[in-house]
CSV table of C-alpha atoms and ligand atoms in Angstrom, one decimal:
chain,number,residue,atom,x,y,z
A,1,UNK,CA,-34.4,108.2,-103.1
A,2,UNK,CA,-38.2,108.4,-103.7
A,3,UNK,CA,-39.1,112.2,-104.1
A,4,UNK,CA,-42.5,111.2,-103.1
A,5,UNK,CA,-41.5,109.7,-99.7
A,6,UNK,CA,-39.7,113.2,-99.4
A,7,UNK,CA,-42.8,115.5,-100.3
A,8,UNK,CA,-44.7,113.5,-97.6
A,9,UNK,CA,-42.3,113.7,-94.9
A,10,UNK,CA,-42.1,117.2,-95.5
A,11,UNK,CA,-45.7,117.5,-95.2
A,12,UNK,CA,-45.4,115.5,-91.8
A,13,UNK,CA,-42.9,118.1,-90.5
A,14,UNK,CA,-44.6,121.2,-92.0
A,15,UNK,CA,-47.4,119.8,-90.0
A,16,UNK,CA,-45.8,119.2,-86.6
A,17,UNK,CA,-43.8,122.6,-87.2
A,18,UNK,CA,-47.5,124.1,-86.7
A,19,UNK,CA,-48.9,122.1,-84.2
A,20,UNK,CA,-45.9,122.8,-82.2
A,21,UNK,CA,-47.2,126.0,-80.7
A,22,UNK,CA,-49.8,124.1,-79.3
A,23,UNK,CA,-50.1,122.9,-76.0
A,24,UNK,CA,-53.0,120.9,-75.6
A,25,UNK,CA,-55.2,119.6,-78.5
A,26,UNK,CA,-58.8,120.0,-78.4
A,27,UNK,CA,-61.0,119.8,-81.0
A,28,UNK,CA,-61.9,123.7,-81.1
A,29,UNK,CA,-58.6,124.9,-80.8
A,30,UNK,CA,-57.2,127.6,-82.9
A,31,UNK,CA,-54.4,125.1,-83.7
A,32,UNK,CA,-56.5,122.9,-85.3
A,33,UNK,CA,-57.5,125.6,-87.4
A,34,UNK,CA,-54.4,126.7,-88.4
A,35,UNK,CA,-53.2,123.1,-89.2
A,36,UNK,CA,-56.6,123.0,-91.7
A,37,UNK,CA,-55.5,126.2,-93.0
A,38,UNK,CA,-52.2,124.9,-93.6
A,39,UNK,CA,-52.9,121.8,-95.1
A,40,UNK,CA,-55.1,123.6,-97.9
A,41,UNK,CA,-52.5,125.5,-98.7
A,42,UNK,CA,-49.6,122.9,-98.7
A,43,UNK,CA,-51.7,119.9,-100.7
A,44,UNK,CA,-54.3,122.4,-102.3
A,45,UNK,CA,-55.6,118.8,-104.2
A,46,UNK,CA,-54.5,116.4,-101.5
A,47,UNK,CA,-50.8,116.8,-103.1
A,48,UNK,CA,-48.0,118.2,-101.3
A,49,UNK,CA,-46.9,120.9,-103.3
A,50,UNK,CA,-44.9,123.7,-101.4
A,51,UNK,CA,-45.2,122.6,-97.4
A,52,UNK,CA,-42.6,124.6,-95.7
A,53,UNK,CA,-44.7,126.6,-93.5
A,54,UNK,CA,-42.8,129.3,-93.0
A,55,UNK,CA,-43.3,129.8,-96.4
A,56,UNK,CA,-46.9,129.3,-96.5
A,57,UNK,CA,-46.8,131.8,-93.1
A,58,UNK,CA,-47.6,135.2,-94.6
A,59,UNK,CA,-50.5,133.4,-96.3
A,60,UNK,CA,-51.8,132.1,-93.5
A,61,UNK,CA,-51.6,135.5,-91.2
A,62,UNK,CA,-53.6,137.1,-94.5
A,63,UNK,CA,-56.0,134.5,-94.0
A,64,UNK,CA,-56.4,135.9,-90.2
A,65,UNK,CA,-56.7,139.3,-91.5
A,66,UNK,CA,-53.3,141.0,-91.4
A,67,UNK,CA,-51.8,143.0,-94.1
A,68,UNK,CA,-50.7,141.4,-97.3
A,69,UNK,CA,-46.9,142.7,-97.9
A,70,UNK,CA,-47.2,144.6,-100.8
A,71,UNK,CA,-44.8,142.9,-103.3
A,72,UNK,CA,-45.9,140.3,-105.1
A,73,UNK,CA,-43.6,137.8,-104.6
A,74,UNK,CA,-43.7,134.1,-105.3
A,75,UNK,CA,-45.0,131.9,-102.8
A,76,UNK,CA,-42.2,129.6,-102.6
A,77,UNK,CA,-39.1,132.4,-102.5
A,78,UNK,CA,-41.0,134.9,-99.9
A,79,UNK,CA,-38.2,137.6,-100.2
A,80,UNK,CA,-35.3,138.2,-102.0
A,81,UNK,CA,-31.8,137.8,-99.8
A,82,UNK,CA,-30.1,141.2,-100.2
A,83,UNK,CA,-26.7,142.0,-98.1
A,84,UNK,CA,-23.3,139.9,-97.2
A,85,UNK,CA,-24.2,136.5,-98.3
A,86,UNK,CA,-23.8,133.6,-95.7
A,87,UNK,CA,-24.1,129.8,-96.1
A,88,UNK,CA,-24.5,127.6,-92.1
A,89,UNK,CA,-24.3,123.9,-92.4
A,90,UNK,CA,-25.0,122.4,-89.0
A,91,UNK,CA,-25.2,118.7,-88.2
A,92,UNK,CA,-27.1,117.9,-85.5
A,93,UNK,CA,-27.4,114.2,-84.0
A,94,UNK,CA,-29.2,112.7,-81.3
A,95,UNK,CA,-28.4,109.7,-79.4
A,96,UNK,CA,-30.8,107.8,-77.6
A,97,UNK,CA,-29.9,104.3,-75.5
A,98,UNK,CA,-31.3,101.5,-73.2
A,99,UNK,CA,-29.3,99.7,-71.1
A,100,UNK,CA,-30.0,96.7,-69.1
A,101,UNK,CA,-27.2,94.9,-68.1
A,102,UNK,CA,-28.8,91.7,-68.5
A,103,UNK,CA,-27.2,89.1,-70.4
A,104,UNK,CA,-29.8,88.1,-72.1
A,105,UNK,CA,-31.1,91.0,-74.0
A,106,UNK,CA,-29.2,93.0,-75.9
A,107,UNK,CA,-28.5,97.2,-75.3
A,108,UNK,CA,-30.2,99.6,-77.6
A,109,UNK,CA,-28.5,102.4,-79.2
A,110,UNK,CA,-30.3,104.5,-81.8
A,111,UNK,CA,-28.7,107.8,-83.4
A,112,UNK,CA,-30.9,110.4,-85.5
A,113,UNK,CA,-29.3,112.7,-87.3
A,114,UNK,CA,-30.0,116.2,-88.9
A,115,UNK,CA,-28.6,118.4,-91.3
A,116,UNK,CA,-30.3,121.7,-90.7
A,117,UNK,CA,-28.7,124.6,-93.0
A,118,UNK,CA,-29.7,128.4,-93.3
A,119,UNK,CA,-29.1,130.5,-96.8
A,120,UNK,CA,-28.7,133.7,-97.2
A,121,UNK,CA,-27.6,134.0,-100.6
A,122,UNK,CA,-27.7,136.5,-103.1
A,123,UNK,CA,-28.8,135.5,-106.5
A,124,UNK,CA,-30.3,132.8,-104.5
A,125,UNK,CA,-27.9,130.2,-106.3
A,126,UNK,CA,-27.6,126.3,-106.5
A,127,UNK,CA,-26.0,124.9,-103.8
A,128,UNK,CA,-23.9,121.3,-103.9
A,129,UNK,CA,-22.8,119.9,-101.3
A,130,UNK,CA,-20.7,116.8,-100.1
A,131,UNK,CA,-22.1,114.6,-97.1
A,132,UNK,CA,-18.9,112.3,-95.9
A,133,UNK,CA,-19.1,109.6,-93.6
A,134,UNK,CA,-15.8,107.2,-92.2
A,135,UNK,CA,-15.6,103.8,-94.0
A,136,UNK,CA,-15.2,101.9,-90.4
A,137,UNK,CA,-18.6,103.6,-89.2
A,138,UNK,CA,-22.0,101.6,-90.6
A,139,UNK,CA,-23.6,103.4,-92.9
A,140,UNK,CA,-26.2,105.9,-92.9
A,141,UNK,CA,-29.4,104.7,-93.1
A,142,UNK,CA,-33.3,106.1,-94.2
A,143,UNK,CA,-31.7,109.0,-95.5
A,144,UNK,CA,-34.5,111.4,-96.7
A,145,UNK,CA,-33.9,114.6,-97.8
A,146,UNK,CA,-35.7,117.7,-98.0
A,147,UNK,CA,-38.2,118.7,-101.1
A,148,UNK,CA,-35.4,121.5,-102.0
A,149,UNK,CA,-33.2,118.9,-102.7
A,150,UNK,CA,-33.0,118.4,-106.5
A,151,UNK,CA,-30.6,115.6,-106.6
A,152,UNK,CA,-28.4,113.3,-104.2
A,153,UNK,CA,-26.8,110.3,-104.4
A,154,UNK,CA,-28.2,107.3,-104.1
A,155,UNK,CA,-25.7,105.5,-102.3
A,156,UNK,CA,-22.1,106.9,-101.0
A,157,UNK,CA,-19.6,106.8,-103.0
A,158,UNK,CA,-16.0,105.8,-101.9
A,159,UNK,CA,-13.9,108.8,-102.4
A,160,UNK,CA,-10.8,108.1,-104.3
A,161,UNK,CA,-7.9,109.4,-102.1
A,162,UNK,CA,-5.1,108.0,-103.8
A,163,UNK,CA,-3.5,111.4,-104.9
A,164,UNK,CA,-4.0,113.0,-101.5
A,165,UNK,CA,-2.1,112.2,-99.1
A,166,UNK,CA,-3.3,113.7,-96.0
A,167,UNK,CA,-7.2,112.6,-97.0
A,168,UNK,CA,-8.4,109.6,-94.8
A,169,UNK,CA,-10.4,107.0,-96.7
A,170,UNK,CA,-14.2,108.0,-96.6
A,171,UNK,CA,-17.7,108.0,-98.4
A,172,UNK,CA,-19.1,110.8,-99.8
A,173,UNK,CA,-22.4,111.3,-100.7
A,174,UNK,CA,-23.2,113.9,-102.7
A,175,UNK,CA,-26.4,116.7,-102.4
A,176,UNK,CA,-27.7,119.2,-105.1
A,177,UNK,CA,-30.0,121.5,-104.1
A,178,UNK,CA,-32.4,125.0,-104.2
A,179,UNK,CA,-32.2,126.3,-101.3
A,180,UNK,CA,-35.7,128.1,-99.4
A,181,UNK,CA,-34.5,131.7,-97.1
A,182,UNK,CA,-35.1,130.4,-93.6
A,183,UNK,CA,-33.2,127.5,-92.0
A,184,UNK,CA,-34.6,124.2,-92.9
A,185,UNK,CA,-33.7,120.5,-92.4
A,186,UNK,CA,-31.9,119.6,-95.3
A,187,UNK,CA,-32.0,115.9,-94.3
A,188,UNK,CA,-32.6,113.0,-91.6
A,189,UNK,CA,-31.0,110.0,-91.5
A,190,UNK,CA,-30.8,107.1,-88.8
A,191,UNK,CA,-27.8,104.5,-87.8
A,192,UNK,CA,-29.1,101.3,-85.7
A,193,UNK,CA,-27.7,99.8,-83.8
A,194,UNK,CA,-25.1,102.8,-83.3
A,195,UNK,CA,-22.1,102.6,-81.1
A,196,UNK,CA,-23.0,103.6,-77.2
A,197,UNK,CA,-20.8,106.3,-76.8
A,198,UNK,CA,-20.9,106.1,-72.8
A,199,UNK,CA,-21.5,102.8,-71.5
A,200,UNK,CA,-23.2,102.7,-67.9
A,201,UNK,CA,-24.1,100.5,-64.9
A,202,UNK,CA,-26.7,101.4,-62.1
A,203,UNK,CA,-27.5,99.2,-59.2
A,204,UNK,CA,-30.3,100.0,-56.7
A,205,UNK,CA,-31.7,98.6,-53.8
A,206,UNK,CA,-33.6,99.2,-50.4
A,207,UNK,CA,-36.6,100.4,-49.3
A,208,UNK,CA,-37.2,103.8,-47.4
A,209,UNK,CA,-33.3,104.1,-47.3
A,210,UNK,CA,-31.6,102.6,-50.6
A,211,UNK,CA,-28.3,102.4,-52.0
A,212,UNK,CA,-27.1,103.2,-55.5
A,213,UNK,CA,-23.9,102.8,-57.9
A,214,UNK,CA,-23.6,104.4,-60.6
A,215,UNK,CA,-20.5,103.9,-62.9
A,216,UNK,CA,-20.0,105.3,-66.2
A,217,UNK,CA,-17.2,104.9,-69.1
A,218,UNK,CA,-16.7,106.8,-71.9
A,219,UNK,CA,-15.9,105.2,-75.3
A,220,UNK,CA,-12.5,105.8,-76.5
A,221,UNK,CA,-13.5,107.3,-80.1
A,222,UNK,CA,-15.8,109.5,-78.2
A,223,UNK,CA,-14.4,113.5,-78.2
A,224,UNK,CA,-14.1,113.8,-74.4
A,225,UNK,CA,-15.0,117.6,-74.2
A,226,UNK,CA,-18.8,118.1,-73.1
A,227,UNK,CA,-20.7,120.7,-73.1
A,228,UNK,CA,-22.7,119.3,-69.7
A,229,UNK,CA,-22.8,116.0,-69.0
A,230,UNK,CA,-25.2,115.1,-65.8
A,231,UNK,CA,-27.1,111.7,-64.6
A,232,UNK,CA,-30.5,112.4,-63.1
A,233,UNK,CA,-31.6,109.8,-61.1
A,234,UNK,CA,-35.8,109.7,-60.5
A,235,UNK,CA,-37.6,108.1,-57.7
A,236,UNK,CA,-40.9,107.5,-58.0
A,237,UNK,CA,-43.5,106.0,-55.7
A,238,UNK,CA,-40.7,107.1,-52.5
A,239,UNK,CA,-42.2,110.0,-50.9
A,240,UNK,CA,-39.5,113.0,-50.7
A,241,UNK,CA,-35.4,112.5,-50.0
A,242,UNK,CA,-35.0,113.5,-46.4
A,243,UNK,CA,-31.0,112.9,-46.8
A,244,UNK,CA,-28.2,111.8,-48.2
A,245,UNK,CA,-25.1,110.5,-47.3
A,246,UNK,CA,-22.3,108.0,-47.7
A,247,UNK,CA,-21.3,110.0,-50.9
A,248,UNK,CA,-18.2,108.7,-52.6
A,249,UNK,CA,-16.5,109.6,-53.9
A,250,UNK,CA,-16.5,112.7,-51.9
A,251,UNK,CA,-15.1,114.7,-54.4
A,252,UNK,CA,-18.7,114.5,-56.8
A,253,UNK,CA,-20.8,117.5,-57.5
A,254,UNK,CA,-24.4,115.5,-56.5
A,255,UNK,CA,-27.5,117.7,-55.5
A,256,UNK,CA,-31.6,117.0,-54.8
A,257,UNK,CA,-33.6,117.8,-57.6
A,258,UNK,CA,-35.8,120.6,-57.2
A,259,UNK,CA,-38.9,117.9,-56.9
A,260,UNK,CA,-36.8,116.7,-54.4
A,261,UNK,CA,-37.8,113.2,-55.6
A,262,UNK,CA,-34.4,112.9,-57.6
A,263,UNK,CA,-30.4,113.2,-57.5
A,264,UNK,CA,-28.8,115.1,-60.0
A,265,UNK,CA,-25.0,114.8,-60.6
A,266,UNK,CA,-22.9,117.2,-62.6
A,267,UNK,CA,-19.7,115.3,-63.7
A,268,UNK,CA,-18.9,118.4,-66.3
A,269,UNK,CA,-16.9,118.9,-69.4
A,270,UNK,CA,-14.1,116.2,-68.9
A,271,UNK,CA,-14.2,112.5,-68.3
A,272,UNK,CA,-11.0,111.4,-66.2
A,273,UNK,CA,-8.1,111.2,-69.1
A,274,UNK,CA,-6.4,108.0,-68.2
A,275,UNK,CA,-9.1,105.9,-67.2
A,276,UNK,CA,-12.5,107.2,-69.0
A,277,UNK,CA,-14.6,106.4,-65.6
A,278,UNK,CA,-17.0,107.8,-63.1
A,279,UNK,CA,-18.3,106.5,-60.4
A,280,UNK,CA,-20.8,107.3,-57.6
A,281,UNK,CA,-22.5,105.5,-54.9
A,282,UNK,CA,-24.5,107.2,-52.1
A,283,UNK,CA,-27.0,106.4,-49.6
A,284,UNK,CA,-30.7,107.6,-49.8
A,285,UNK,CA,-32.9,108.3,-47.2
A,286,UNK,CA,-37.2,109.2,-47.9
A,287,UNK,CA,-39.0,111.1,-45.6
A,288,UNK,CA,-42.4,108.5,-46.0
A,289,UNK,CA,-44.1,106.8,-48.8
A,290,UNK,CA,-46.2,109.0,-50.8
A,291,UNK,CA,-50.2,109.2,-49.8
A,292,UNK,CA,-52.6,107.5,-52.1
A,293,UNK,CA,-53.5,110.6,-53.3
A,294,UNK,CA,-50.1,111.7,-54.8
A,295,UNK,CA,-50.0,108.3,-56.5
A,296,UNK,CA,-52.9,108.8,-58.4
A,297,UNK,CA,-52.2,111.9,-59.4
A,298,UNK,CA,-48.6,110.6,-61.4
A,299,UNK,CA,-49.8,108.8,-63.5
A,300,UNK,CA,-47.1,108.5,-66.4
A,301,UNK,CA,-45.6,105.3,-67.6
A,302,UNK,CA,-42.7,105.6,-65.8
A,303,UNK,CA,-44.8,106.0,-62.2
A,304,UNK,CA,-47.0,103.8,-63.4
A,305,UNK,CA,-43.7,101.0,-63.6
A,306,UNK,CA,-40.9,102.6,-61.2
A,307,UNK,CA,-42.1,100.5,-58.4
A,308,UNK,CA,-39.7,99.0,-55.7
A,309,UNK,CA,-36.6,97.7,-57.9
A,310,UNK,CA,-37.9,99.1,-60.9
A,311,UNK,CA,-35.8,101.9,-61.4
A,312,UNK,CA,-33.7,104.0,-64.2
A,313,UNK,CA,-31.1,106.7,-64.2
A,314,UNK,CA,-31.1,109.2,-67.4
A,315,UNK,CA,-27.8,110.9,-68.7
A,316,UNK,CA,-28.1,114.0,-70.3
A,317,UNK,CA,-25.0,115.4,-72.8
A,318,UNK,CA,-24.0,117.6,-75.4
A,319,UNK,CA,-20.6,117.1,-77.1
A,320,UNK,CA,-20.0,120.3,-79.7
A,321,UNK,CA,-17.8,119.7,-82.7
A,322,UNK,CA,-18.4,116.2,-83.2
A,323,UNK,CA,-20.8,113.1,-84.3
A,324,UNK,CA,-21.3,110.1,-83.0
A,325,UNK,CA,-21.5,108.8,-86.7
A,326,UNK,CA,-18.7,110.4,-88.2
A,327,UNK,CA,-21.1,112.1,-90.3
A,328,UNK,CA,-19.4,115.8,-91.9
A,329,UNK,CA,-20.1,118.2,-94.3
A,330,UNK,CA,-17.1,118.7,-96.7
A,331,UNK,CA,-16.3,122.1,-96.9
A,332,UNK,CA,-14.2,121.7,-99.8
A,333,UNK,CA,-17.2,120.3,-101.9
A,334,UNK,CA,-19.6,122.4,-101.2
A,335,UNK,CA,-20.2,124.6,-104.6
A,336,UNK,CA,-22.8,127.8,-105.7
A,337,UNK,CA,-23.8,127.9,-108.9
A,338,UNK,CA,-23.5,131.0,-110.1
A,339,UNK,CA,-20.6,130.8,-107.8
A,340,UNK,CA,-20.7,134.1,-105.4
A,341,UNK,CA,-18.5,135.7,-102.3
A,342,UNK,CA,-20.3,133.9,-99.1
A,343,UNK,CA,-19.0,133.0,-95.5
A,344,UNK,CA,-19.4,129.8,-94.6
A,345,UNK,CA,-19.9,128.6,-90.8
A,346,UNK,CA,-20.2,124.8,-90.4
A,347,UNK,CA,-21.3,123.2,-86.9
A,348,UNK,CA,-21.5,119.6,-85.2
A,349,UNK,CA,-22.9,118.3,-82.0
A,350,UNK,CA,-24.4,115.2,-80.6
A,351,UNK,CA,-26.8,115.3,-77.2
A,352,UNK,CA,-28.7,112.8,-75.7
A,353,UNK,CA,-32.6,112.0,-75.8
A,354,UNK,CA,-33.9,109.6,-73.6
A,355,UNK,CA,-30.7,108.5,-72.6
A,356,UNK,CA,-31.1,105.3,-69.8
A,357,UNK,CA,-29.9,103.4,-68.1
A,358,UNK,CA,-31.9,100.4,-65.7
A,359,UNK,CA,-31.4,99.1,-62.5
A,360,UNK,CA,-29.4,95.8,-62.7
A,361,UNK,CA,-31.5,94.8,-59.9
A,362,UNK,CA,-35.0,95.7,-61.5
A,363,UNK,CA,-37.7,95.2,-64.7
A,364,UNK,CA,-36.9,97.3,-67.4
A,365,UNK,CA,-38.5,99.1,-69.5
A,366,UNK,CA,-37.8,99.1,-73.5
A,367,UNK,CA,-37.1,102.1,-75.7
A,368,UNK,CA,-38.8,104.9,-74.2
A,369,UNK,CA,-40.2,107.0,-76.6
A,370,UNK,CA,-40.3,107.2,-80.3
A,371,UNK,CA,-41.2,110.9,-80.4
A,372,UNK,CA,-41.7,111.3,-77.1
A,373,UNK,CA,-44.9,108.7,-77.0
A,374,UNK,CA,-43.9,106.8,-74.5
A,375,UNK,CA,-44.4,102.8,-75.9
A,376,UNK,CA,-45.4,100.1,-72.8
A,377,UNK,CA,-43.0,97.6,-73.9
A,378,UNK,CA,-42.2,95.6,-70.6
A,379,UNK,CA,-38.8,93.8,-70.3
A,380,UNK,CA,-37.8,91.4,-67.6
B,1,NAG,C1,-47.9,125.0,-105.9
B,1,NAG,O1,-46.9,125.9,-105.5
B,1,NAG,C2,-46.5,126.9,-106.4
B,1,NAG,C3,-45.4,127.6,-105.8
B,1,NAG,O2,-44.4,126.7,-105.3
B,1,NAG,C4,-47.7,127.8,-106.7
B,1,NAG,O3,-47.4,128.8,-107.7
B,1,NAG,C5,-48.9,127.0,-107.2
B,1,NAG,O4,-50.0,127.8,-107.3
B,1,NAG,C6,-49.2,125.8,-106.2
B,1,NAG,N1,-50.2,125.0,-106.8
B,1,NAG,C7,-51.4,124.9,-106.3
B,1,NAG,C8,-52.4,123.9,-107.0
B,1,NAG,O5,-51.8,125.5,-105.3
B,2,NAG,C1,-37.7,120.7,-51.2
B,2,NAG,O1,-37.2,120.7,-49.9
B,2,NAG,C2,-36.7,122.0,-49.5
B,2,NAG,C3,-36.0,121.8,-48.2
B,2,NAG,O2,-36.6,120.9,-47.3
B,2,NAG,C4,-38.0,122.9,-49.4
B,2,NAG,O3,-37.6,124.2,-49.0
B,2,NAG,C5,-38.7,122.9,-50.7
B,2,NAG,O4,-39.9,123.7,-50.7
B,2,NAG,C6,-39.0,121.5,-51.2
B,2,NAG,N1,-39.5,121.6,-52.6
B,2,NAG,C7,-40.6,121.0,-53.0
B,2,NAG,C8,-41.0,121.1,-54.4
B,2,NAG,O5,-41.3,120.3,-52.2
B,3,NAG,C1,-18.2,114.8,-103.7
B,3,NAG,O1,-18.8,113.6,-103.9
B,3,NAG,C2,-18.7,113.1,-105.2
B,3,NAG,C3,-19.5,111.8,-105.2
B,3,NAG,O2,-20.8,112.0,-105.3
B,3,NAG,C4,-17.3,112.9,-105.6
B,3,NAG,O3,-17.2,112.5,-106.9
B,3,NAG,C5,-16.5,114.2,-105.4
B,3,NAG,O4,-15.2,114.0,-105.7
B,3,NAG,C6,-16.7,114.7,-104.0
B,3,NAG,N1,-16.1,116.0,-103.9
B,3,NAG,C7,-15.1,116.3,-103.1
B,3,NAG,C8,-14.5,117.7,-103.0
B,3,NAG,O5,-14.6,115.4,-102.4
C-alpha cells in the first residue's frame, strides 16, 4: 500500500539476490564489492531507484571490465522481447510449523507466499491481473508488491457472483502493472496463524536404544497428491545407529540417513484415502555416545539443545497445483494493454520449510528460523 515500503523491500531483495552467490562473508570478499557496486547503482543518492539486479547486471559486469553491449538501451528495459509472446504466473507458498503437543502452548503455523511471474511480451504491454482468495480462508496479510507494480488494491474486494452460477464466492484483489523481462517476484504476502495442513505427533524415549512414534494426519481440505512427502528424524549427541528394528508397520519405506545419525521415511505421493493417517514406530539402536571431540565440533543450535529427550522430527513436502491459502491467479482477469496473442501458463505449489514437529516427551524449541537464523527461543 506504501510504494515506499515497496522500493525498500525491493532493495532488501535486490540485495540478498547478490549476496546469494556468496558463501562466506568476509570483509574482503569480492561479494562485498559487488553488493557496494550494487547499491550505488540501485540508490545512486541513497534512494532506491531501479534495484532489480538483474537489471543493474550488465552494468555491473562493465564495471568489472567486460564489453558494453552495443545498443543503447535503457537501463530499466535491458532488451526488447522479440518472438512468441508468453505470460507464467506461478504462486509459490511455503509453510512452516511447530508443534508441541503440549497443552499449554499453542502450535505455530506460518505460510509465506509468492507470486513470481516471467514476461516475455512483445510491445512490452501493461499487464492486470486478478489475485483471488476463498471467503472462508483469513485473509492475506503484509501484502507488498513489487516496484513494477503501478497499482493494486488496497483491500480485496468481494467479487459479485450473483449472475454466474458456477462462480464460488471469493475476494479478488486486483494488480496493475509494468512488467521488467526476467522473472521477478510480483508479490509476498503472509497468513498467521494458517491452518496446519498435516497435523503430527512424535514420542521418543530411551537412551542408547530408544523408541519412537510417529503419527501423522492429513487435513481434509488439503489436495492429497504430493510430490514427496518424507519425515527425517535427527539424532544428535547419540553416536551412529547401529540398527533398527521393531519396524511397524512393516509395510513403511524407512532408511538411515546417509550421516547415519538419522531415519528418513518416504511415505510418497498419497496419504491413506479413508483414513488420512500414517503411522510409524521403530526401535533404535547407537553404536556409542559420540567422543568429546565430535560434540564440539556440532555446534548448531539444534546440537547445542537435542540433548536426551530433547528431540524433533522435520517433514518435508511439496503438493503441486495447490495453496494452502486458497490463494489463485484468475486467468479470466488477467488483461494486456495493448492487448496481444500470448500463451499463458499458470502454476501452484506449497512445500514445507522448517516443518517440525517435537518430542511429546522433550523441551522444545520455538520457531526455528526466520530466514534461516536460527532464534534461541527455549520452550518447556
Ligand atoms: C534511475 O533509474 C532510471 C532508469 O530506471 C535512470 O535513467 C536514472 O538515471 C536513474 N537515476 C539515477 C539518479 O541514477
Ligand atoms: C554409514 O554406515 C555405513 C555402513 O556401516 C558405512 O559404510 C558408511 O561409511 C557410514 N557413513 C558415514 C558417513 O559414517
Ligand atoms: C478483478 O477484480 C476487480 C476488483 O478489484 C473486480 O472488479 C473485477 O470484476 C475482477 N475481474 C474478474 C474477471 O473477476
Amino acid at each position: 500500500m506504501i510504494p515506499s515500503v515497496a522500493a525498500a523491500v525491493s532493495l532488501l531483495e535486490g540485495m540478498m539476490e547478490v549476496l546469494s552467490s556468496a558463501v562466506k562473508l568476509e570483509t574482503s570478499s569480492p561479494q562485498l564489492a559487488e553488493l557496494y557496486q550494487y547499491l550505488c547503482l540501485a540508490a545512486p543518492f541513497g534512494t532506491p531507484n531501479e534495484t532489480n539486479p538483474s537489471n543493474l547486471k550488465f552494468q555491473i559486469q562493465f564495471r568489472k571490465g567486460l564489453a558494453m553491449p552495443k545498443e543503447k538501451i535503457p537501463s530499466w528495459r535491458p532488451a526488447v522481447y522479440k518472438g512468441s509472446s508468453k505470460l507464467n504466473v506461478r504462486i509459490k507458498e511455503e509453510v512452516r510449523a511447530v508443534q508441541y503437543d503440549k497443552e499449554d502452548i499453542e502450535d505455530i503455523c506460518q505460510l509465506y507466499g509468492s507470486v513470481l511471474c516471467k514476461a516475455e511480451l512483445e510491445g512490452h504491454p501493461d499487464i492486470v491481473l486478478n489475485l483471488t482468495t476463498p471467503p472462508d480462508s483469513s485473509h492475506l496479510d503484509h501484502l507488498t508488491v513489487h516496484s513494477c507494480v503501478q497499482s493494486s488494491d488496497a483491500e480485496p474486494v468481494l467479487a459479485d457472483t450473483t449472475n454466474r452460477h458456477t462462480d464460488t464466492p471469493h475476494y479478488s484483489r486486483s494488480v496493475r502493472f509494468s512488467a521488467p523481462l526476467e522473472t521477478f517476484t510480483l508479490c509476498h504476502y503472509q497468513q498467521s496463524p494458517a491452518l496446519i495442513p498435516i497435523r503430527g505427533f512424535y514420542q521418543m524415549k530411551g537412551d542408547r536404544t530408544i523408541e519412537l512414534l510417529v503419527q501423522l494426519k492429513l487435513h481434509e481440505t488439503i489436495r492429497n497428491n504430493f510430490e514427496y512427502c518424507e519425515v527425517v528424524i535427527p539424532f544428535f549427541n547419540r553416536g551412529t545407529i547401529e540398527k533398527i528394528d521393531n519396524i511397524s508397520p512393516t509395510s513403511v519405506s524407512l532408511c538411515i540417513g546417509p550421516d547415519n545419525k538419522s531415519l528418513v521415511w518416504n511415505i510418497g505421493q498419497k496419504f491413506p484415502v479413508k483414513s488420512l493417517e500414517v503411522s510409524l514406530s521403530v526401535t533404535v539402536t547407537f553404536t556409542e555416545f559420540p567422543s568429546e571431540e565430535e560434540e564440539e565440533r556440532d555446534k548448531t543450535v539444534d546440537a547445542k539443545f537435542c540433548v536426551e529427550q530433547n528431540s524433533y522430527c522435520e517433514l518435508n513436502f511439496k503438493i503441486s497445483d495447490f495453496t494452502l491459502s486458497g490463494c489463485q491467479i484468475d486467468p479470466r482477469s488477467i488483461t494486456l494493454f495493448p492487448s496481444i496473442k500470448y500463451k499463458l501458463t499458470l502454476g501452484r505449489e506449497l512445500v514445507s520449510s522448517g516443518y517440525r514437529i517435537w518430542n511429546s516427551h522433550g523441551d522444545a524449541l520455538g520457531i526455528p528460523f526466520i530466514r534461516n537464523e536460527p532464534v534461541e527461543e527455549i520452550i518447556n
